Amino acid sequence: MSKLTVTVPDIGGAENVEIIEINVAVGDSVNADQDLLVLETDKATMEIPCPQAGKVQALLVKVGDKVSEGSAILELESADSADTEQNNAEQISAEPAAAAQEPAPAAPAAEINAGSAADSVESLIDLVVPDLGGASEVTVIELCARPGDTLSADDSLIVLESDKASMDIPAPQGGTLKELLINIGDKVKEGQVYGRLLTQEQPGSAASAQQTSAQPALNKAVENAPAPTAAAVSAVPVAAAPVVSETTNSAEKTDIHNVYAGPSSRRLARQLGVDLTKVKGTGDRSRITKDDIRDYVKALVKQAESGVAAVTSGAGIPAVPAVDFAQFGEIELQLMSKIKKVTAANMSRNWLNVPHVTQFDEADITDLDAFRASMKAEAEKQGVKLTPLPFLIKAAASALTLEPSFNVSLHHDGEHMVQKHYVHIGIACDTPNGLMVPVLRDADKKGIYQIAREASELIEKARNGKLKPNEMQGGCFTISSLGAMGGTGFTPIVNAPEVAIMGVSKAQIKPQWNGKEFVPRNMLPLAVSYDHRAINGADCGRFFTTLVALLSDVRRLIL
Ligand code: COA
């Protein structure tokens, strides 16, 4: 056993190349040729294989670090006992290139056709496969542009791939792609003309002058890309398993290291924050193309905007299949309002994220209702409509004050609870456009008349579409009353980040046993749903008992 320092092999002279993936961890046993790292330049990715079997003792780099030939990557405890004192950094650098690469030679001269435009020169230049760093043939795996496309300099034209590296070949300069002479799957060689680009330059301009020289901009691409790629092509041991065979035959892509995508696609995915394991590749052998990533993002944005995701799928749950309802009878499609779509998305989000428990109880509101009836005329004189709602708001606010374990939210860091020292109550409100939840602030500090007045103002604003965003924010607890509509009970969905909601159904006169006899009492069915991550059943029991007691004894409520 000996300890070795593995270094970056010959990467064709490329300097400061970024590490984009590290495929091993300290303690891992690795085989000779197993991929250790993936490096990426502007235009190419390359895998750095392990020079020999052993156990990773220490990682000397991290993702994002820049490395050059000779940079130390990791410490390896060699498994090869014969491999003792003779080992040195040179020997154990990952399989050096078969031959040192000379600087990439100039690409063949461009073929120039003078154009006829009076104010510019039109030239048809050959697009030539650049220096492949010794690889005799590489495969065309992606065509990034079509004839007729207008391109800027450095826009990707094609992607080539060898066993272990892929490279973008960019347009040498701006222009219109006239023709492509290759197809996906073709093998191409250095110097091969693979297309033609129609360029337009001002006479005498630098670019124009360059065109007529034997140094088309493609050389720039060669400098940028194929040099490291060339190294990657040659630096990879022949015995190493080709990336393609490891990745594309696997139907289930769960590991980012097994994703089959080129450097430009990987870069685009990183820029957009896309997890490539979730993208379906439509390229050759299921390779993920840039268009696949764009389509994936477009679909996500569309779903988020339309709320379709909310009504059809969520959290990895299979989507409800699309159904052609017209096959069963006459139908018409009605556009969902924005509020309906937002509600659908919110309901799905809350239903899927919040582990719900619902408890049920009944409050004896006989006295409260008698009191309310006795105050109705006076309230009306003051311009206030006294429905059960303001009493429910007041009772909920008092119960939240008395049982603060309900007046919380889960902190997004997953480490804290937010204990609120204010009491704002949301009122679920049925409006012509859909469900809205205005928030009545500081309900614990307000009297019944003021609550009634403010609640009806908020409800009216909600129904007229006049609510401001801040009038729908900051709720601690929501009341959803279907009492005017009927029903004996329902399970409301918690309005996250709140942790509880009360559903109110229609009060009914019911016989109640008073210890001696059954007496008719006005019973209000209530349901409290809560987020079981934040609230325990016992907390709910206490909160609910307090709430019911407050509603059953109007004197306590007023106090
Ligand atoms: N039991 C019996 N009667 C009730 C009642 C109850 N629980 N709640 C209200 N009523 C009565 C009221 O007293 C009133 O009658 P009155 O005029 O004779 O006094 C009548 O029903 C109408 O009340 P309403 O105007 O609807 O006022 P409200 O203050 O009770 O309710 C809203 C206001 C905004 C809560 C209600 O109109 C609403 O939109 N609810 C829908 C909530 C919803 O959609 N939630 C989502 C469900 S998941």
mmCIF file of C-alpha atoms in Angstrom, residues 306-312 336-350:
data_model
loop_
_atom_site.group_PDB
_atom_site.id
_atom_site.type_symbol
_atom_site.label_atom_id
_atom_site.label_comp_id
_atom_site.label_asym_id
_atom_site.label_seq_id
_atom_site.Cartn_x
_atom_site.Cartn_y
_atom_site.Cartn_z
ATOM 1 C CA SER A 306 -51.973 28.181 -15.778
ATOM 2 C CA GLY A 307 -52.301 26.366 -12.491
ATOM 3 C CA VAL A 308 -52.650 23.198 -14.539
ATOM 4 C CA ALA A 309 -49.973 21.571 -12.409
ATOM 5 C CA ALA A 310 -52.065 22.343 -9.409
ATOM 6 C CA VAL A 311 -55.103 20.563 -10.688
ATOM 7 C CA THR A 312 -53.403 17.696 -12.419
ATOM 8 C CA MET A 336 -60.654 29.807 -15.605
ATOM 9 C CA SER A 337 -60.313 33.211 -13.925
ATOM 10 C CA LYS A 338 -56.861 34.161 -12.643
ATOM 11 C CA ILE A 339 -58.128 33.859 -9.063
ATOM 12 C CA LYS A 340 -59.463 30.359 -9.715
ATOM 13 C CA LYS A 341 -56.122 29.298 -11.133
ATOM 14 C CA VAL A 342 -54.191 30.797 -8.231
ATOM 15 C CA THR A 343 -56.611 29.153 -5.793
ATOM 16 C CA ALA A 344 -56.148 25.798 -7.528
ATOM 17 C CA ALA A 345 -52.376 26.119 -7.265
ATOM 18 C CA ASN A 346 -52.529 27.210 -3.610
ATOM 19 C CA MET A 347 -54.939 24.445 -2.625
ATOM 20 C CA SER A 348 -52.778 21.812 -4.248
ATOM 21 C CA ARG A 349 -49.656 23.250 -2.668
ATOM 22 C CA ASN A 350 -51.249 23.334 0.777
#
